Coordinates of C-alpha atoms (C1' of nucleotides) in Angstrom, one line a residue:
Chain A
M1 CA 7.8 -14.6 27.7
A2 CA 4.5 -14.6 29.3
E3 CA 1.9 -17.1 27.8
E4 CA -0.9 -14.9 26.3
H5 CA -4.3 -15.7 26.2
R6 CA -5.4 -17.8 23.3
T7 CA -8.4 -15.5 22.2
K8 CA -6.1 -12.6 21.8
Q9 CA -4.1 -14.7 19.5
V10 CA -6.8 -15.6 17.6
I11 CA -8.0 -12.1 17.2
R12 CA -4.4 -11.3 16.0
A13 CA -4.7 -13.8 13.4
A14 CA -7.9 -12.6 12.2
A15 CA -6.9 -9.0 12.1
R16 CA -3.7 -9.8 10.3
R17 CA -5.5 -11.6 7.5
L18 CA -8.1 -9.1 7.2
F19 CA -6.1 -6.1 7.2
A20 CA -3.8 -7.4 4.7
E21 CA -6.6 -8.5 2.3
H22 CA -8.8 -5.6 2.5
G23 CA -6.9 -2.8 4.3
Y24 CA -7.2 -1.4 8.1
N25 CA -9.7 1.4 7.3
A26 CA -11.8 -1.2 5.1
V27 CA -12.0 -3.7 8.0
S28 CA -14.6 -3.2 10.9
M29 CA -14.4 -4.5 14.4
R30 CA -17.4 -6.5 13.4
D31 CA -15.6 -7.9 10.5
I32 CA -12.9 -9.2 13.0
A33 CA -15.6 -10.5 15.4
Q34 CA -17.2 -12.1 12.7
A35 CA -14.1 -14.0 11.7
I36 CA -13.5 -15.4 15.0
G37 CA -17.1 -16.7 15.7
K38 CA -17.4 -13.9 18.8
Q39 CA -19.4 -10.6 19.3
P40 CA -17.9 -7.3 18.5
G41 CA -17.9 -5.9 22.0
G42 CA -15.8 -8.7 23.3
I43 CA -12.7 -7.7 21.5
Y44 CA -12.3 -4.6 23.8
N45 CA -11.4 -7.2 26.5
H46 CA -8.4 -7.9 24.9
F47 CA -7.7 -4.6 22.8
P48 CA -8.4 -1.3 24.1
T49 CA -9.0 0.2 20.4
K50 CA -8.9 -1.1 16.8
Q51 CA -5.8 1.1 16.2
S52 CA -4.0 -1.2 19.1
I53 CA -4.5 -4.1 17.4
L54 CA -2.5 -2.6 14.2
V55 CA 0.1 -1.2 16.3
D56 CA 0.4 -4.8 17.9
L57 CA 0.7 -6.4 14.6
M58 CA 3.3 -4.0 13.4
Q59 CA 5.4 -4.0 16.5
E60 CA 5.5 -8.0 16.6
N61 CA 6.4 -7.9 12.9
L62 CA 9.2 -5.7 13.2
T63 CA 10.7 -7.6 16.5
R64 CA 10.4 -10.8 14.5
A65 CA 12.1 -9.5 11.3
H66 CA 15.0 -8.2 13.0
A67 CA 15.5 -11.6 14.9
A68 CA 15.3 -13.4 11.8
V69 CA 17.4 -11.1 9.3
I70 CA 19.6 -9.0 10.9
D71 CA 20.6 -10.5 14.1
P72 CA 21.8 -13.7 12.4
I73 CA 24.4 -11.9 10.1
N74 CA 27.9 -12.4 10.8
R75 CA 29.3 -8.9 11.4
S76 CA 32.9 -10.0 10.8
A77 CA 32.6 -11.6 7.6
A78 CA 33.2 -9.8 4.3
P79 CA 30.6 -7.3 3.2
E80 CA 29.9 -9.3 0.0
Q81 CA 28.6 -12.2 2.5
Q82 CA 26.8 -10.0 4.8
L83 CA 24.9 -8.4 1.9
E84 CA 24.1 -12.0 0.5
A85 CA 23.0 -13.1 4.0
F86 CA 20.9 -9.9 4.5
V87 CA 19.1 -10.4 1.1
R88 CA 18.6 -14.1 1.5
G89 CA 17.1 -13.5 5.1
H90 CA 15.1 -10.6 3.9
V91 CA 13.4 -12.3 1.1
Q92 CA 12.8 -15.7 3.0
Y93 CA 11.1 -13.5 5.8
H94 CA 9.0 -11.9 3.2
I95 CA 7.8 -15.1 1.7
D96 CA 7.3 -16.6 5.0
N97 CA 5.3 -13.5 6.2
P98 CA 3.5 -12.0 3.4
D99 CA 0.6 -10.5 5.4
D100 CA 2.8 -8.7 8.0
I101 CA 4.8 -7.3 5.1
F102 CA 2.0 -6.0 3.2
I103 CA 0.6 -4.4 6.5
A104 CA 3.9 -3.0 7.2
Y105 CA 4.0 -1.4 3.9
M106 CA 0.6 -0.2 3.3
E107 CA -0.7 0.9 6.8
L108 CA 1.8 3.2 8.0
R109 CA -0.5 6.1 7.1
S110 CA -3.3 4.5 9.2
L111 CA -1.3 5.1 12.3
D112 CA -2.0 7.9 14.7
P113 CA 1.1 10.3 14.6
E114 CA 2.4 9.1 18.1
N115 CA 2.3 5.4 16.9
A116 CA 3.8 6.2 13.5
T117 CA 6.7 7.8 15.1
Q118 CA 7.2 4.9 17.2
I119 CA 7.1 2.1 14.3
M120 CA 9.4 4.3 11.8
A121 CA 11.9 4.5 14.6
E122 CA 12.1 0.7 14.5
R123 CA 11.8 0.3 11.1
D124 CA 15.0 2.8 10.6
R125 CA 17.0 0.3 12.4
Y126 CA 16.6 -2.3 9.6
E127 CA 17.5 0.3 6.9
V128 CA 20.4 1.4 9.2
A129 CA 21.7 -2.3 9.5
L130 CA 21.8 -2.6 5.4
R131 CA 23.4 0.6 5.2
A132 CA 26.3 -0.2 7.6
I133 CA 26.8 -3.3 5.3
L134 CA 27.1 -1.2 2.1
S135 CA 29.2 1.2 3.9
A136 CA 31.8 -1.4 4.9
G137 CA 31.7 -2.6 1.3
L138 CA 32.6 0.8 0.0
R139 CA 35.3 1.3 2.5
D140 CA 37.1 -1.9 1.6
G141 CA 36.5 -1.6 -2.2
G142 CA 34.6 -4.3 -2.4
F143 CA 31.5 -2.3 -3.5
K144 CA 31.1 0.5 -6.0
L145 CA 28.2 3.0 -5.2
S146 CA 27.9 6.5 -5.1
D147 CA 25.7 6.8 -1.7
P148 CA 25.0 4.0 0.7
A149 CA 21.8 5.5 1.8
I150 CA 20.5 5.6 -2.0
H151 CA 21.7 2.2 -2.5
A152 CA 20.2 0.8 0.6
R153 CA 16.9 2.2 -0.2
S154 CA 17.0 0.8 -3.7
I155 CA 17.8 -2.5 -2.6
L156 CA 15.1 -2.5 -0.1
S157 CA 12.6 -1.1 -2.8
M158 CA 13.5 -3.8 -5.1
L159 CA 13.3 -6.6 -2.4
G160 CA 10.2 -5.1 -0.8
G161 CA 8.6 -5.9 -4.4
V162 CA 9.1 -9.8 -4.0
T163 CA 5.6 -10.0 -2.1
V164 CA 3.7 -8.2 -4.7
W165 CA 4.1 -10.8 -7.1
F166 CA 5.6 -13.9 -5.5
R167 CA 2.0 -15.2 -4.8
E168 CA 1.3 -14.8 -8.4
T169 CA 4.1 -16.9 -9.9
G170 CA 3.7 -20.5 -10.4
P171 CA 6.7 -22.9 -10.3
Q172 CA 9.5 -20.6 -8.8
S173 CA 10.8 -22.1 -5.3
P174 CA 11.5 -19.5 -2.5
S175 CA 15.2 -20.3 -2.7
D176 CA 15.0 -19.6 -6.6
V177 CA 13.5 -16.1 -5.8
A178 CA 16.0 -15.4 -3.1
E179 CA 18.9 -16.6 -5.5
C180 CA 17.5 -14.1 -8.3
Y181 CA 17.4 -11.0 -5.7
V182 CA 21.0 -12.2 -4.2
Q183 CA 22.2 -11.8 -8.0
A184 CA 20.6 -8.4 -8.6
A185 CA 21.7 -6.8 -5.2
L186 CA 25.3 -7.8 -5.3
Q187 CA 25.4 -6.7 -9.1
S188 CA 24.0 -3.5 -8.3
V189 CA 26.8 -2.4 -6.0
A190 CA 29.7 -4.9 -7.9
V191 CA 32.9 -3.4 -9.0
P192 CA 33.0 -4.0 -12.7
Y193 CA 36.1 -5.4 -14.5
T194 CA 37.4 -7.2 -11.4
A195 CA 37.9 -10.9 -10.7
K196 CA 35.1 -12.6 -8.9
H197 CA 35.8 -13.2 -5.1
E198 CA 36.5 -16.4 -4.1
R199 CA 34.2 -18.8 -2.2
Chain B
M1 CA -20.1 23.4 -20.8
A2 CA -16.7 24.9 -19.6
E3 CA -17.7 25.7 -16.2
E4 CA -19.1 22.1 -15.7
H5 CA -15.6 20.7 -17.0
R6 CA -13.6 23.0 -14.6
T7 CA -15.3 22.0 -11.5
K8 CA -14.7 18.2 -12.6
Q9 CA -11.1 18.9 -13.0
V10 CA -11.0 20.7 -9.4
I11 CA -12.6 17.6 -8.0
R12 CA -10.0 15.4 -9.7
A13 CA -7.1 17.3 -8.2
A14 CA -8.4 17.2 -4.7
A15 CA -9.5 13.8 -4.9
R16 CA -5.9 12.7 -6.3
R17 CA -4.2 14.5 -3.6
L18 CA -6.3 13.3 -0.6
F19 CA -6.4 9.5 -1.9
A20 CA -2.7 9.7 -2.2
E21 CA -2.3 11.2 1.1
H22 CA -4.7 9.3 3.3
G23 CA -5.9 6.5 1.4
Y24 CA -9.2 6.0 -0.7
N25 CA -11.3 4.6 2.5
A26 CA -10.0 7.2 4.8
V27 CA -11.3 10.2 2.7
S28 CA -14.7 11.2 2.7
M29 CA -17.0 13.1 0.1
R30 CA -16.9 15.8 2.8
D31 CA -13.2 15.7 2.6
I32 CA -13.2 16.5 -0.8
A33 CA -15.9 18.9 -0.7
Q34 CA -14.2 21.0 2.0
A35 CA -10.9 20.9 -0.1
I36 CA -12.6 22.5 -3.1
G37 CA -14.9 24.9 -1.0
K38 CA -18.1 23.4 -2.1
Q39 CA -20.8 21.2 -0.4
P40 CA -20.7 17.3 -0.5
G41 CA -24.0 17.0 -2.4
G42 CA -22.7 19.0 -5.2
I43 CA -19.9 16.4 -6.3
Y44 CA -22.8 14.1 -7.3
N45 CA -23.4 16.5 -10.1
H46 CA -20.0 15.4 -11.6
F47 CA -19.5 11.7 -10.4
P48 CA -22.1 9.3 -9.8
T49 CA -20.3 7.6 -6.9
K50 CA -17.2 7.9 -5.0
Q51 CA -15.9 4.9 -6.5
S52 CA -16.2 6.4 -10.0
I53 CA -13.8 9.1 -8.9
L54 CA -11.1 6.6 -8.0
V55 CA -11.7 4.7 -11.3
D56 CA -11.7 8.0 -13.4
L57 CA -8.1 8.9 -11.8
M58 CA -6.7 5.3 -12.4
Q59 CA -7.7 5.3 -15.9
E60 CA -6.4 8.7 -16.8
N61 CA -3.1 8.0 -15.1
L62 CA -2.8 4.5 -17.2
T63 CA -3.5 6.3 -20.3
R64 CA -0.7 8.9 -19.5
A65 CA 1.6 6.5 -18.3
H66 CA 1.4 4.4 -21.5
A67 CA 1.5 7.4 -23.6
A68 CA 4.7 9.0 -21.8
V69 CA 6.7 5.8 -21.5
I70 CA 5.8 3.0 -23.6
D71 CA 4.5 4.8 -27.0
P72 CA 8.0 6.7 -27.5
I73 CA 10.1 3.7 -27.3
N74 CA 11.8 3.2 -30.6
R75 CA 10.9 -0.6 -31.2
S76 CA 13.3 -1.1 -33.9
A77 CA 16.3 -0.1 -31.6
A78 CA 18.6 -2.5 -29.8
P79 CA 17.0 -4.1 -26.7
E80 CA 19.5 -2.3 -24.5
Q81 CA 18.4 0.9 -25.9
Q82 CA 14.8 0.2 -25.6
L83 CA 15.2 -1.0 -22.0
E84 CA 17.1 2.2 -21.2
A85 CA 14.6 4.4 -22.6
F86 CA 11.9 2.2 -20.9
V87 CA 13.6 2.8 -17.5
R88 CA 14.3 6.5 -18.2
G89 CA 10.6 7.3 -19.0
H90 CA 9.3 5.2 -16.3
V91 CA 11.3 6.8 -13.7
Q92 CA 10.6 10.3 -14.9
Y93 CA 6.9 9.4 -15.0
H94 CA 7.1 8.3 -11.4
I95 CA 8.7 11.5 -10.6
D96 CA 6.3 13.7 -12.1
N97 CA 3.3 12.1 -11.0
P98 CA 3.8 10.7 -7.5
D99 CA 0.1 10.9 -6.3
D100 CA -1.2 9.0 -9.5
I101 CA 1.6 6.3 -9.0
F102 CA 0.9 5.9 -5.2
I103 CA -2.9 5.6 -5.8
A104 CA -2.4 3.0 -8.6
Y105 CA -0.4 0.7 -6.3
M106 CA -2.0 1.2 -3.3
E107 CA -5.8 1.3 -4.2
L108 CA -6.4 -1.6 -6.4
R109 CA -7.9 -3.6 -3.6
S110 CA -10.6 -0.5 -3.0
L111 CA -11.9 -1.2 -6.6
D112 CA -15.2 -3.1 -7.0
P113 CA -14.4 -6.4 -8.6
E114 CA -15.5 -5.4 -12.3
N115 CA -13.5 -2.2 -12.1
A116 CA -10.5 -4.0 -10.7
T117 CA -10.6 -6.6 -13.8
Q118 CA -10.6 -3.6 -16.1
I119 CA -8.0 -1.7 -14.5
M120 CA -5.4 -4.7 -14.2
A121 CA -6.1 -5.4 -17.6
E122 CA -4.8 -2.2 -18.8
R123 CA -1.9 -2.4 -16.2
D124 CA -1.0 -5.8 -17.8
R125 CA -0.2 -3.9 -21.1
Y126 CA 2.4 -1.9 -19.4
E127 CA 4.3 -5.1 -18.0
V128 CA 3.9 -7.0 -21.5
A129 CA 5.7 -4.2 -23.1
L130 CA 8.7 -4.4 -20.9
R131 CA 8.6 -8.4 -21.1
A132 CA 8.8 -7.9 -25.1
I133 CA 12.1 -5.8 -24.8
L134 CA 13.8 -8.5 -22.3
S135 CA 12.5 -11.4 -24.7
A136 CA 13.9 -9.7 -27.6
G137 CA 17.3 -9.1 -25.5
L138 CA 17.2 -12.7 -24.8
R139 CA 16.8 -13.9 -28.4
D140 CA 19.5 -11.7 -29.7
G141 CA 22.0 -12.6 -26.9
G142 CA 22.3 -9.1 -25.6
F143 CA 20.6 -10.2 -22.3
K144 CA 21.3 -12.9 -19.8
L145 CA 18.2 -13.8 -17.9
S146 CA 16.6 -16.9 -16.8
D147 CA 12.9 -15.8 -17.3
P148 CA 11.7 -12.6 -18.9
A149 CA 8.5 -12.7 -16.8
I150 CA 10.3 -12.9 -13.5
H151 CA 13.0 -10.1 -14.5
A152 CA 10.2 -7.8 -15.8
R153 CA 8.5 -8.0 -12.4
S154 CA 11.7 -7.7 -10.7
I155 CA 12.5 -4.5 -12.7
L156 CA 9.1 -3.1 -12.2
S157 CA 9.1 -3.8 -8.4
M158 CA 12.7 -2.2 -8.1
L159 CA 11.5 0.9 -10.2
G160 CA 8.0 1.1 -8.4
G161 CA 10.1 1.9 -5.0
V162 CA 11.1 5.2 -6.5
T163 CA 8.2 7.3 -5.3
V164 CA 8.6 5.7 -1.9
W165 CA 11.7 7.6 -1.0
F166 CA 12.4 10.0 -3.7
R167 CA 10.3 12.7 -1.7
E168 CA 12.5 11.9 1.3
T169 CA 15.8 12.5 -0.3
G170 CA 17.5 15.8 -0.6
P171 CA 20.1 16.6 -3.1
Q172 CA 19.5 13.9 -6.0
S173 CA 18.3 15.6 -9.1
P174 CA 15.5 13.2 -11.2
S175 CA 18.2 12.7 -13.8
D176 CA 20.5 11.2 -11.2
V177 CA 18.0 8.8 -9.8
A178 CA 17.1 7.7 -13.4
E179 CA 20.8 7.0 -14.1
C180 CA 21.1 5.1 -10.9
Y181 CA 18.2 2.9 -11.9
V182 CA 19.3 2.7 -15.5
Q183 CA 22.4 1.1 -14.5
A184 CA 20.7 -1.0 -12.0
A185 CA 18.2 -2.6 -14.8
L186 CA 20.8 -2.9 -17.3
Q187 CA 23.2 -4.8 -15.0
S188 CA 20.4 -7.1 -13.6
V189 CA 19.9 -8.5 -17.2
A190 CA 23.5 -7.9 -18.8
V191 CA 25.7 -10.0 -16.6
P192 CA 25.6 -13.7 -16.7
Y193 CA 24.6 -15.4 -13.5
T194 CA 27.1 -18.1 -12.3
A195 CA 25.5 -20.7 -10.1
K196 CA 27.2 -21.0 -6.7
H197 CA 27.5 -24.5 -5.1
E198 CA 25.8 -25.2 -2.0
R199 CA 28.3 -25.3 1.0
Chain C
dG1 C1' -25.0 23.5 -10.9
dT2 C1' -25.1 24.5 -6.1
dC3 C1' -27.3 24.7 -2.2
dT4 C1' -29.7 22.7 2.4
dA5 C1' -31.5 18.9 4.6
dT6 C1' -31.4 14.3 5.6
dA7 C1' -32.5 9.5 4.7
dG8 C1' -30.4 4.9 5.8
dA9 C1' -26.7 2.3 7.0
dG10 C1' -22.4 1.4 9.3
dC11 C1' -18.9 2.5 12.6
dG12 C1' -16.2 2.5 17.2
dA13 C1' -16.6 2.3 21.6
dT14 C1' -19.3 1.5 26.1
dA15 C1' -22.5 -0.1 29.8
dG16 C1' -24.0 -3.7 32.4
dA17 C1' -26.1 -8.3 33.1
dC18 C1' -24.4 -12.9 33.7
Chain D
dG1 C1' -14.6 -13.1 29.6
dT2 C1' -18.5 -13.0 26.6
dC3 C1' -22.6 -11.6 26.0
dT4 C1' -26.8 -8.3 24.6
dA5 C1' -28.0 -3.5 23.7
dT6 C1' -27.1 0.9 22.3
dC7 C1' -25.0 5.4 22.1
dG8 C1' -23.3 9.2 19.4
dC9 C1' -21.2 9.9 15.3
dT10 C1' -19.8 9.6 10.4
dC11 C1' -20.6 7.7 6.1
dT12 C1' -22.4 7.6 1.1
dA13 C1' -26.0 9.1 -1.6
dT14 C1' -30.5 11.2 -2.6
dA15 C1' -34.3 14.9 -2.7
dG16 C1' -35.9 19.2 -3.8
dA17 C1' -35.4 24.5 -3.3
dC18 C1' -33.2 28.1 -6.1

DNA sequence: GTCTATAGAGCGATAGAC
DNA sequence: GTCTATCGCTCTATAGAC
């Protein structure tokens, strides 16, 4: 990967923080310029439009999330273990990248139509990966669920909430939080009245 | 006056729809005026500022949600039944009022500080009600959970996701969705967590 | 109570010096 | 690549006719 200009990275960092805190529409190019100690016009040497900054941040986030959560999952392991790995990685990524996650959830509607289509297509790849795990568990009898698509969205919705309140809580460590969600996710698809699987 | 009241309600309905669709900051007074077939200046005969429209919508939503979900719960019933009633009412209210719910989640940061404090205080009353149910279930042994505060937020986060995707799904009826969430919520507090050893 | 008209401020984006 | 300066536009809110 080519080394990118330092100023561009500084702009990214400032925009990420400001977009997450105030929302894309509430942040002006002047705000970003002030945050990095430069003049507003200079930003256009690195990004052609304000919208392009948002698209850049969202694309980079999706690429990193897929690499951090989906790619490491052992696709030949049992579905229960795959789901546990997914939940753990997902929660950890959310905790490690709260601003990117917040932007991803909140600013889809701030994208121009063509950009929104592209970002949502990339986003779908993430949900498809979870759905594949649930479908595998449904086929081999390890999971009990009515519809993999519904449960995939239910789990993602539940997991998505972690960034809403994690910063507000005090003594819970990231692994505590991940443990709580792993339990909830596995239970939500668990087969009742069966012996616990061996570990 | 009846005429005044009617116009104010029309403004509310238009603002609710537009704020939910595009976000508070992306909607102008001109947009609202155009949506109701009036001129922008006339809106100020009914609301002193644009912000006051948002506050009005959020307050009304919280009042209605509390009346529809919390108030009907039988506080002398078993915690399991109270939790089920809460989840069912909560999901139903979300399905019935998607725009209000979306605004409540997305536009807290668009509020001026004093308005945000007031709205969040009212919001807390809702979470406190759920926490009381979980604590009651913890005391009488019906629930097994580590921390009512954590599980209350976990459940609310999970339930909050329903409006994100419910419109996108096809054949599921509201009662199907409520059933799915009732099961997930009850399971998340009804099964004891068995700590797993580190590998 | 709704209209027309506009004030005053802030916006994204551009031009050109250096 | 950053600066100064500014264009053209949109915004919230107000003033005053009717």
